[in-house]
Coordinates of C-alpha atoms in Angstrom, one line a residue:
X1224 CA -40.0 -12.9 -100.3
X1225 CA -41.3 -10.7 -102.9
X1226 CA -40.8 -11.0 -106.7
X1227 CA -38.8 -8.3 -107.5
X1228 CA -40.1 -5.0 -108.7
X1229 CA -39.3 -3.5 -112.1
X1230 CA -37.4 -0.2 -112.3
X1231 CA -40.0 2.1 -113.0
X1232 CA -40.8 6.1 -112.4
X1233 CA -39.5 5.7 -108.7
X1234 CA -36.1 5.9 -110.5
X1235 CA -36.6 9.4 -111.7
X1236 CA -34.2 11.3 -109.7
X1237 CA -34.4 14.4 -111.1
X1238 CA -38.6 14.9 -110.8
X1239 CA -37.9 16.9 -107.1
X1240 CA -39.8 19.4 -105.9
X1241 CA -38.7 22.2 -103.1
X1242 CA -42.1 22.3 -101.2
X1243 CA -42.7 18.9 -101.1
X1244 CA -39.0 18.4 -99.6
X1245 CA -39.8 21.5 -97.3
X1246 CA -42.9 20.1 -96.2
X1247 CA -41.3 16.9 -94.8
X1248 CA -40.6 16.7 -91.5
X1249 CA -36.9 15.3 -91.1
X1250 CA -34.2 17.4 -90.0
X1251 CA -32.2 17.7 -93.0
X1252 CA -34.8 20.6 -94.3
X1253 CA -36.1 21.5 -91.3
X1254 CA -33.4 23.2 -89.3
X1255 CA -32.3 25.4 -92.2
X1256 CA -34.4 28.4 -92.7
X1257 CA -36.6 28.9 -96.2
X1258 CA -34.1 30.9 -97.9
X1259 CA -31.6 28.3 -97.2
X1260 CA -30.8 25.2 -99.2
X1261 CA -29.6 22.1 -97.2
X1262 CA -26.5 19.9 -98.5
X1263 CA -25.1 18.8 -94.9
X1264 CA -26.6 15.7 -93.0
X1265 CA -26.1 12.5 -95.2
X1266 CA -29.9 12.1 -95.8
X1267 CA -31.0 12.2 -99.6
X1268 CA -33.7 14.0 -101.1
X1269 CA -34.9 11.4 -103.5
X1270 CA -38.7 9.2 -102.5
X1271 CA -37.9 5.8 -101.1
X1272 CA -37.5 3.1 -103.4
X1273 CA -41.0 1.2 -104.4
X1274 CA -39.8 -2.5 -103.3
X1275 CA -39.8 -0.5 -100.0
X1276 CA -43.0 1.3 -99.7
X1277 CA -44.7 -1.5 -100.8
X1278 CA -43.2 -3.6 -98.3
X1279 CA -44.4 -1.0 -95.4
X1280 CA -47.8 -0.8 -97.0
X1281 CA -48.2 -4.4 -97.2
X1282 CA -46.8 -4.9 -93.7
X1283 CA -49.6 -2.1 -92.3
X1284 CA -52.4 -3.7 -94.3
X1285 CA -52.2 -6.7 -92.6
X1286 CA -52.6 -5.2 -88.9
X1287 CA -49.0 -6.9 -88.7
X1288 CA -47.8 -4.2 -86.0
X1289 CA -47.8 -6.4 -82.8
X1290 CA -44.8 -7.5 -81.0
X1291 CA -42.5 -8.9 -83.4
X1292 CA -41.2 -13.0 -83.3
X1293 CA -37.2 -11.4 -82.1
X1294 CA -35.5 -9.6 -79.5
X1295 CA -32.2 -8.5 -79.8
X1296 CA -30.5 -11.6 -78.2
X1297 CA -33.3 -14.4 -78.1
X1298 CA -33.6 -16.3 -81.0
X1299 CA -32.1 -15.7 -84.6
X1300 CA -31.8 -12.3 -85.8
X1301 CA -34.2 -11.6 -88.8
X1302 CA -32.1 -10.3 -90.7
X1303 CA -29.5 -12.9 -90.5
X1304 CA -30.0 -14.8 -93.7
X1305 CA -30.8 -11.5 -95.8
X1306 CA -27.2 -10.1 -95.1
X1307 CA -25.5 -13.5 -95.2
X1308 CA -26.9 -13.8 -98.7
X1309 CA -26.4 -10.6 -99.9
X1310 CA -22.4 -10.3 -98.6
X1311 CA -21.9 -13.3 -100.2
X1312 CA -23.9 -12.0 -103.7
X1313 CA -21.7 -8.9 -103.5
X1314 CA -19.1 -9.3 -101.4
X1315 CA -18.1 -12.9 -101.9
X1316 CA -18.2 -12.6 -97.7
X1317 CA -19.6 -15.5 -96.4
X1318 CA -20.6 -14.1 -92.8
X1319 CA -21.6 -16.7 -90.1
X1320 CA -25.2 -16.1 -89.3
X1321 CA -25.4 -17.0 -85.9
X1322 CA -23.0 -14.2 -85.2
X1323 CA -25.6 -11.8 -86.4
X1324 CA -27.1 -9.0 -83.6
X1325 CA -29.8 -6.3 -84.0
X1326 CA -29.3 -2.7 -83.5
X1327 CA -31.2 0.5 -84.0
X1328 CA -28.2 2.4 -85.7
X1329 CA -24.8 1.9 -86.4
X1330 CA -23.7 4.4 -83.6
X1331 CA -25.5 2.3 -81.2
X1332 CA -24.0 -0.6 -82.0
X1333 CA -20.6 1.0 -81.6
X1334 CA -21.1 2.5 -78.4
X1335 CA -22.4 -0.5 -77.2
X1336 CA -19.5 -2.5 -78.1
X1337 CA -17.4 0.0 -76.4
X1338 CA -19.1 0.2 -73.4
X1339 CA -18.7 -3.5 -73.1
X1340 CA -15.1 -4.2 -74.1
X1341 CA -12.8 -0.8 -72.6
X1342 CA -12.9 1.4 -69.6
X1343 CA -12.7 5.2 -69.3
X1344 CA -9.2 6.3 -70.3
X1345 CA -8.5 4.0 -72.9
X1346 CA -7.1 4.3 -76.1
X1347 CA -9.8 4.2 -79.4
X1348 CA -7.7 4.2 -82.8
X1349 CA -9.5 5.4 -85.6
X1350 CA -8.4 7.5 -89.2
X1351 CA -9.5 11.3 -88.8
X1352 CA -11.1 13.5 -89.9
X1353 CA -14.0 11.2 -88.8
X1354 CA -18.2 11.0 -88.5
X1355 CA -18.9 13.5 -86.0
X1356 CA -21.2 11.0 -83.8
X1357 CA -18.5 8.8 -83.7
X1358 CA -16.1 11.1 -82.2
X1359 CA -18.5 12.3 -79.7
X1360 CA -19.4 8.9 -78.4
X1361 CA -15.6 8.0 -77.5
X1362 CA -15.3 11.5 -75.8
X1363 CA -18.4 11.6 -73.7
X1364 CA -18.1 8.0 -72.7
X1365 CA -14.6 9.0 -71.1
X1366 CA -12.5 6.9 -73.9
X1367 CA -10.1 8.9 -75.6
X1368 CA -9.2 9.4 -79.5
X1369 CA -6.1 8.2 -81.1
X1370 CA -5.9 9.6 -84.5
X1371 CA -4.4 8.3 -87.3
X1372 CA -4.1 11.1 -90.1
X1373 CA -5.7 10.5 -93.6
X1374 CA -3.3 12.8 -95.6
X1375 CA -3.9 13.5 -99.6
X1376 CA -1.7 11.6 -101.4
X1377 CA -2.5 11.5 -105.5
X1378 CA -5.8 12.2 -106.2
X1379 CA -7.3 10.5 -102.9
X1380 CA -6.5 10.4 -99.5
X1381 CA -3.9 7.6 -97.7
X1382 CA -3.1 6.6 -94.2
X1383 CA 0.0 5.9 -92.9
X1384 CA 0.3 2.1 -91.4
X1385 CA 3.9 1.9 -89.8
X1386 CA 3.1 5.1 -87.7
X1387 CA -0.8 3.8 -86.7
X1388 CA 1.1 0.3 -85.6
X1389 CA 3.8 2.5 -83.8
X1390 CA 1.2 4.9 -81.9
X1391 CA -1.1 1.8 -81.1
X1392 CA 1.6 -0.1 -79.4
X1393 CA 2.9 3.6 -77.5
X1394 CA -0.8 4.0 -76.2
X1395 CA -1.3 -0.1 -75.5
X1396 CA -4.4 0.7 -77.4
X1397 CA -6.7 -2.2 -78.2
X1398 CA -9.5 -1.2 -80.1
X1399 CA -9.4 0.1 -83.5
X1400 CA -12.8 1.7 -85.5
X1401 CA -12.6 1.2 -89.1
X1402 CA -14.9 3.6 -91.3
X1403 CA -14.7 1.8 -94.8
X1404 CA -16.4 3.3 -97.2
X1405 CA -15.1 6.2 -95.1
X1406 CA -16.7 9.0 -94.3
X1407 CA -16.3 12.3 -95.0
X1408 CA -13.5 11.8 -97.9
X1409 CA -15.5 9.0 -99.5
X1410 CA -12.1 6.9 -99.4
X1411 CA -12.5 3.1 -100.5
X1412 CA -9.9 1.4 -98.8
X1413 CA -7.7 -1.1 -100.5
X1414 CA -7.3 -5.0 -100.1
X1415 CA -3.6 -4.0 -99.2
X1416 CA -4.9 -1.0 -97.3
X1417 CA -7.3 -3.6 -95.2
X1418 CA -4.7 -6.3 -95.0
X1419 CA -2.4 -4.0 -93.3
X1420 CA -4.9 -3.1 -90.6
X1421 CA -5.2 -6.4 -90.2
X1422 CA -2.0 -7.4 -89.5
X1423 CA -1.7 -4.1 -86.8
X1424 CA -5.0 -5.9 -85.2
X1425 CA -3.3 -9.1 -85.0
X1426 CA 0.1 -7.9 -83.6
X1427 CA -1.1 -5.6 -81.0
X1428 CA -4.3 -7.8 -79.9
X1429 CA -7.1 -5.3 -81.4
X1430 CA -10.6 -5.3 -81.2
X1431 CA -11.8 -4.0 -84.6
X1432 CA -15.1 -2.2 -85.6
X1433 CA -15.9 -2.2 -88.9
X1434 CA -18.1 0.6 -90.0
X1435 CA -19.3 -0.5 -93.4
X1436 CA -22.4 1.3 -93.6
X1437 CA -21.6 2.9 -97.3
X1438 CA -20.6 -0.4 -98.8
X1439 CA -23.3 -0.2 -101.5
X1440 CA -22.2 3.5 -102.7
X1441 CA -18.7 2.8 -104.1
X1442 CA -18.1 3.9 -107.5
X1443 CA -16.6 1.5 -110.3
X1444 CA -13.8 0.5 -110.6
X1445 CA -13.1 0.9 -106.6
X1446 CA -15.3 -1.9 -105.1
X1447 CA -16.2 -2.5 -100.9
X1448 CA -14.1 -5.4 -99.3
X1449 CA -15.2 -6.4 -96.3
X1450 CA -12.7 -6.3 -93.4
X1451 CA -13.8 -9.5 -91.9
X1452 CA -13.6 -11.1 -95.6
X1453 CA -10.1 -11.1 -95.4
X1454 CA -9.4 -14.1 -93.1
X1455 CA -10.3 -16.0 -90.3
X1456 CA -8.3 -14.6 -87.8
X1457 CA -9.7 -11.0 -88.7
X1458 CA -13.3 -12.3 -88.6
X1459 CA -13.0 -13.6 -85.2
X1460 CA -11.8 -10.1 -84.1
X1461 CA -14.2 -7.8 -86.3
X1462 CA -17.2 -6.3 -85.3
X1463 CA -19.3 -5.4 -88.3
X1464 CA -21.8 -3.3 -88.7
X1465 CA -24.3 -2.0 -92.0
X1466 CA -27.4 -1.4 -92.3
X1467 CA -29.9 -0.3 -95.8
X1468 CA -30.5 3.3 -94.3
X1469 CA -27.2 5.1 -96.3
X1470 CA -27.8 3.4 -99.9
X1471 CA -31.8 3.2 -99.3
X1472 CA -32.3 6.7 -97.4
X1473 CA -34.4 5.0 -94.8
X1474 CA -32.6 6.3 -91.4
X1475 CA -35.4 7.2 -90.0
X1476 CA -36.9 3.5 -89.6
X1477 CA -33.5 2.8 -87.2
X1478 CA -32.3 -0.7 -87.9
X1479 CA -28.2 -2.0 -88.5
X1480 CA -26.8 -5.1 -88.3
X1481 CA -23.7 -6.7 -86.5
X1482 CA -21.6 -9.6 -87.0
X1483 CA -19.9 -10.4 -84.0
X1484 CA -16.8 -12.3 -84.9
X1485 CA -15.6 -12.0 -80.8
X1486 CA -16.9 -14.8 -78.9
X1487 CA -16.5 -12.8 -75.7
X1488 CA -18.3 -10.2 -76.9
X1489 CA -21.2 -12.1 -78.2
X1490 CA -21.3 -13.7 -74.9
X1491 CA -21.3 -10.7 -73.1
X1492 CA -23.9 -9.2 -75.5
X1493 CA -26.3 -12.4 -75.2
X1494 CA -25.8 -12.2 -71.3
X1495 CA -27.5 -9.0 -70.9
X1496 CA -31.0 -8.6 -70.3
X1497 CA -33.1 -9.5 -73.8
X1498 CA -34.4 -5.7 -74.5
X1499 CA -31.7 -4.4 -72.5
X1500 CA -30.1 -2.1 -76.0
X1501 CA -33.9 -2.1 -77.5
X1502 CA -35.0 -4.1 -79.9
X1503 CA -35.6 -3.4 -83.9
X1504 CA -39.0 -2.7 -84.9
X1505 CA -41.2 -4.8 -87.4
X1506 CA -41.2 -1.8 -90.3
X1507 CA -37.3 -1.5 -90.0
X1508 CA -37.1 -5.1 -90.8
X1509 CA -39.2 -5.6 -93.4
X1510 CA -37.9 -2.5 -95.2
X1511 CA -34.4 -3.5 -95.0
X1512 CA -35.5 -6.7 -96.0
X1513 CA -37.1 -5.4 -99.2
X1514 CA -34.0 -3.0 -100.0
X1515 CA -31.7 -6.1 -99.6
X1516 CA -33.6 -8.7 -101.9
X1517 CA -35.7 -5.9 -104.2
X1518 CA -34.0 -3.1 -104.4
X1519 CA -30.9 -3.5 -106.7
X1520 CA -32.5 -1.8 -109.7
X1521 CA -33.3 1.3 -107.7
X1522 CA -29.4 0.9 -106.4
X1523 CA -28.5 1.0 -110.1
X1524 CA -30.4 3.5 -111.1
X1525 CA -29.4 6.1 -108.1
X1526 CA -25.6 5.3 -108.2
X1527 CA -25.6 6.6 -111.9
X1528 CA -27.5 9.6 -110.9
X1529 CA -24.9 9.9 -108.3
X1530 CA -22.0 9.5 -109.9
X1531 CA -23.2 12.1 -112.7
X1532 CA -23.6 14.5 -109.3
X1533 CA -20.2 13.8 -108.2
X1534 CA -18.9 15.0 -111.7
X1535 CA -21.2 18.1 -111.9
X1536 CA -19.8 19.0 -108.5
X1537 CA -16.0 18.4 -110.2
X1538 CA -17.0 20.3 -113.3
X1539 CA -18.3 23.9 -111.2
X1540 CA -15.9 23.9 -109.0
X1541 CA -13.4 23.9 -111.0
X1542 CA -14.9 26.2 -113.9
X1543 CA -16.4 28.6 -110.8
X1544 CA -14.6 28.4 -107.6
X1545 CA -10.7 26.6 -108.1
X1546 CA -9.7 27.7 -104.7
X1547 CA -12.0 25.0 -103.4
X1548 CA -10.6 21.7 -103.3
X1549 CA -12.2 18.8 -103.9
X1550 CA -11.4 15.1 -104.8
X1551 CA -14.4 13.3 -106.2
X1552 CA -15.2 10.4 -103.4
X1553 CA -14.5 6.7 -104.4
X1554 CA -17.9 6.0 -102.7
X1555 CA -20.7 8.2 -100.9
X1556 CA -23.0 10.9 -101.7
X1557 CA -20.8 13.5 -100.1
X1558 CA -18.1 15.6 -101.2
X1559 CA -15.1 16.5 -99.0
X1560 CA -14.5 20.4 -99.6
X1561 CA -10.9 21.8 -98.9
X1562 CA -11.5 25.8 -98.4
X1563 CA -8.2 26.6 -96.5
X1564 CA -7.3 28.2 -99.5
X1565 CA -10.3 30.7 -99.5
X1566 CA -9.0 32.5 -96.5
X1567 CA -12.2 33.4 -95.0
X1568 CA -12.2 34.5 -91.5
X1569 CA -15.0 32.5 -90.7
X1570 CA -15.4 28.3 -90.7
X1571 CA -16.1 27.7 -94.0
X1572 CA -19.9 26.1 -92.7
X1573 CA -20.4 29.6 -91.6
X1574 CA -19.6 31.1 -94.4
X1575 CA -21.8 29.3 -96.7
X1576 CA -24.5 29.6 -95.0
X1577 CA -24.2 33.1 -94.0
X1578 CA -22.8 34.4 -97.9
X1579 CA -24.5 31.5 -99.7
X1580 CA -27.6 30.3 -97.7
X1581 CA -26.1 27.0 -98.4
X1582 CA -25.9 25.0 -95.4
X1583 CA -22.9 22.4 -95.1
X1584 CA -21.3 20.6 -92.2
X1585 CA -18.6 22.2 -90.7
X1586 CA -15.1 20.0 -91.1
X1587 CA -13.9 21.3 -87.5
X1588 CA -16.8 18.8 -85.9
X1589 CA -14.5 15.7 -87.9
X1590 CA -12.1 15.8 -85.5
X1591 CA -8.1 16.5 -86.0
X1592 CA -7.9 17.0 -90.0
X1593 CA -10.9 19.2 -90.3
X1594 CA -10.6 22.3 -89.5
X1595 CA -11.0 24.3 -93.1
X1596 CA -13.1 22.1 -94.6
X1597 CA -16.9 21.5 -95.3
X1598 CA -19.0 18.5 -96.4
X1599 CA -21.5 18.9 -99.0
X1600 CA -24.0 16.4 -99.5
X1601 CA -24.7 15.7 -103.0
X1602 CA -27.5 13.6 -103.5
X1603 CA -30.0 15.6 -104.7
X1604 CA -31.4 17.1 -108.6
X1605 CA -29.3 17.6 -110.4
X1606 CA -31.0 21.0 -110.8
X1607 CA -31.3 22.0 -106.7
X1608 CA -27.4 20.5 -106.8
X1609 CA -26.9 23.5 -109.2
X1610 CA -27.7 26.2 -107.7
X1611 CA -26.3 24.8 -104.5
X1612 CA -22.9 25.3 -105.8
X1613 CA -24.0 28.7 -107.9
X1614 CA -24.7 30.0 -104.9
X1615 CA -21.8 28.8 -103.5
X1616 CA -19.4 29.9 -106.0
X1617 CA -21.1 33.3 -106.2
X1618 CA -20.3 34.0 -102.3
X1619 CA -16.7 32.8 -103.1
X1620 CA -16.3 35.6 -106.1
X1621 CA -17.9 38.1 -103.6
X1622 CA -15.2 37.5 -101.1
X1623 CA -12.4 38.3 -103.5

């Protein structure tokens, strides 16, 4: 490992320019048109963190690109004892490293676990609205959504636990998907919150999968628990899965991790053929491993930049467009945008970027408990951020 690297100018978050982010080659600005500004898919517009580009470079300038020492189930993961450490250095998780796996993504991972534990037709409990991807791997892989409502409730959003346990046991559904940090409201969940899941998991038999891919991008006070931290009765029934690409804007280089607490499932997962889901490639280990050990000053640094984006979003909505609703997330870079109120006649997506040239994702692709809403992604300058939401408020005034 590395010495660590000093925050330095690669923590200026504000030093953006347009044509360099046009110029790049990732879908976020390249499916809008020129006159459009992008705020949808969860990618950030900031350069990656140095720790990381100088673990590529070094990685490259050694001709170190050959086949790499791991496959996805032969031999130790090699990321095993990098997130072991680092859920125990944050967390206070102490993970089991042999029950570490390799993906590419985090979607991967979970179709992959459902493909190997249910059957077409059965029952996948998760809160909604949800991540699109997610949604659209239960339906096209013949399993079928049970939704458990996220409702407002004070200034954040809540779930109701008696009537998850009652409609789990009505469908004999026995696998639940847990988005924590979740995503689109940006809801942390609770110790109490988690502990009642638990407890539904336990009665009714549940498999769990624990999507904690935005555990770095909570906001103080509200801090990530892991699921699987809770117990271990929960830990042998929790799939969970994170990866560095959310908090270190790396998607592109594909690499999660799992910890399979199901011995059934890891037997099933080590009994297929070694590349059989694909293997992790040498650059999207070495750059998680350099966000993980290296790259907490750049963390620092961009969650204040962040969370002052989170409040600028609060502060022109409210002074420019009140019919919007929003409740600043507890963790992400994306703001959850209630425009039922607005009474457009179009999705509110479509409406921003046909009256705006602001492109947001549409809340109908969430799932039940998205319809009339948008998510904006926020993690930008703080000076592209503002005339995102000029533009935005602008088109609102227009249409009154």
């Amino acid at each position: 490992m590395r010495e660590p690297t000093a925050v330095a100018a690669d923590c200026d978050f504000e030093d953006l320019d347009i044509s360099w982010l046009r110029r790049k080659e990732g879908v976020k600005w390249r499916r809008v048109g020129r006159d459009v500004l992008p705020a949808w898919i969860a990618d950030m517009d900031f350069p990656v963190a140095e720790p990381i580009s100088a673990a590529i470079a070094e990685t490259v300038g050694r001709g170190d690109l050959g086949y790499p020492t791991w496959s996805n189930w032969m031999g130790a993961s090699p990321l095993a004892e990098p997130f072991t450490r680092r859920m125990a250095e944050l967390y206070h998780w102490r993970p089991r490293p042999e029950w570490v796996r390799n993906f590419g993504d985090v979607v991967q991972a979970i179709q992959v676990v459902l493909q190997l534990t249910t059957r077409p037709g059965d029952a996948i409990a998760l809160h909604t609205p949800n991540y699109p991807p997610i949604l659209k791997s239960i339906t096209m892989m013949g399993r079928r959504v049970l939704p458990s409502p996220l409702e407002r409730s004070g200034d954040g959003w809540a779930f109701d636990p008696d009537r998850l346990e009652r409609e789990v046991a009505g469908a004999g559904c026995r696998t639940l998907i847990v988005v924590n940090p979740h995503n689109p409201t940006g809801r942390v969940y609770t110790t109490a919150e988690l502990e009642a899941l638990a407890g539904i998991a336990a009665r009714n038999d549940m498999l769990v999968i624990a999507d904690e891919i935005f555990a770095d991008l909570a906001y103080p006070p509200h801090r990530h628990v892991p699921l699987a931290s809770l117990g271990p009765d929960i830990a042998a029934r929790t799939v969970t899965l994170t990866s560095a690409t959310k908090a270190f804007n790396i998607a592109g280089l594909r690499c999660a991790v799992a910890h399979v607490g199901p011995a059934g499932l890891r037997e099933a997962l080590d009994g297929r053929p070694p590349d059989y889901f694909g293997i992790v490639d040498v650059l999207g280990v070495e750059a998680t491993r350099a966000a993980w050990d290296e790259g907490g000053p750049w963390l620092a640094a961009l969650m204040d930049h962040l969370a002052a984006n989170r409040d600028l979003v609060a502060g022109a909505l409210a002074a420019r467009a009140p019919g919007i609703g929003y409740r600043p997330p507890q963790a992400t870079h994306l703001a959850w945008l209630d425009c039922r109120s607005l009474g457009t006649a179009t999705d509110p997506g479509v409406f921003f970027r046909e009256k705006a040239k602001v492109e947001l994702s549409s809340g109908e692709s969430y799932g039940p408990g998205g319809t009339g809403f948008a998510r904006l992604n926020f993690a930008t300058s703080a000076s592209i951020l503002s005339e995102i939401l000029n533009r935005m408020a602008e088109a609102v005034a227009d249409e009154r």
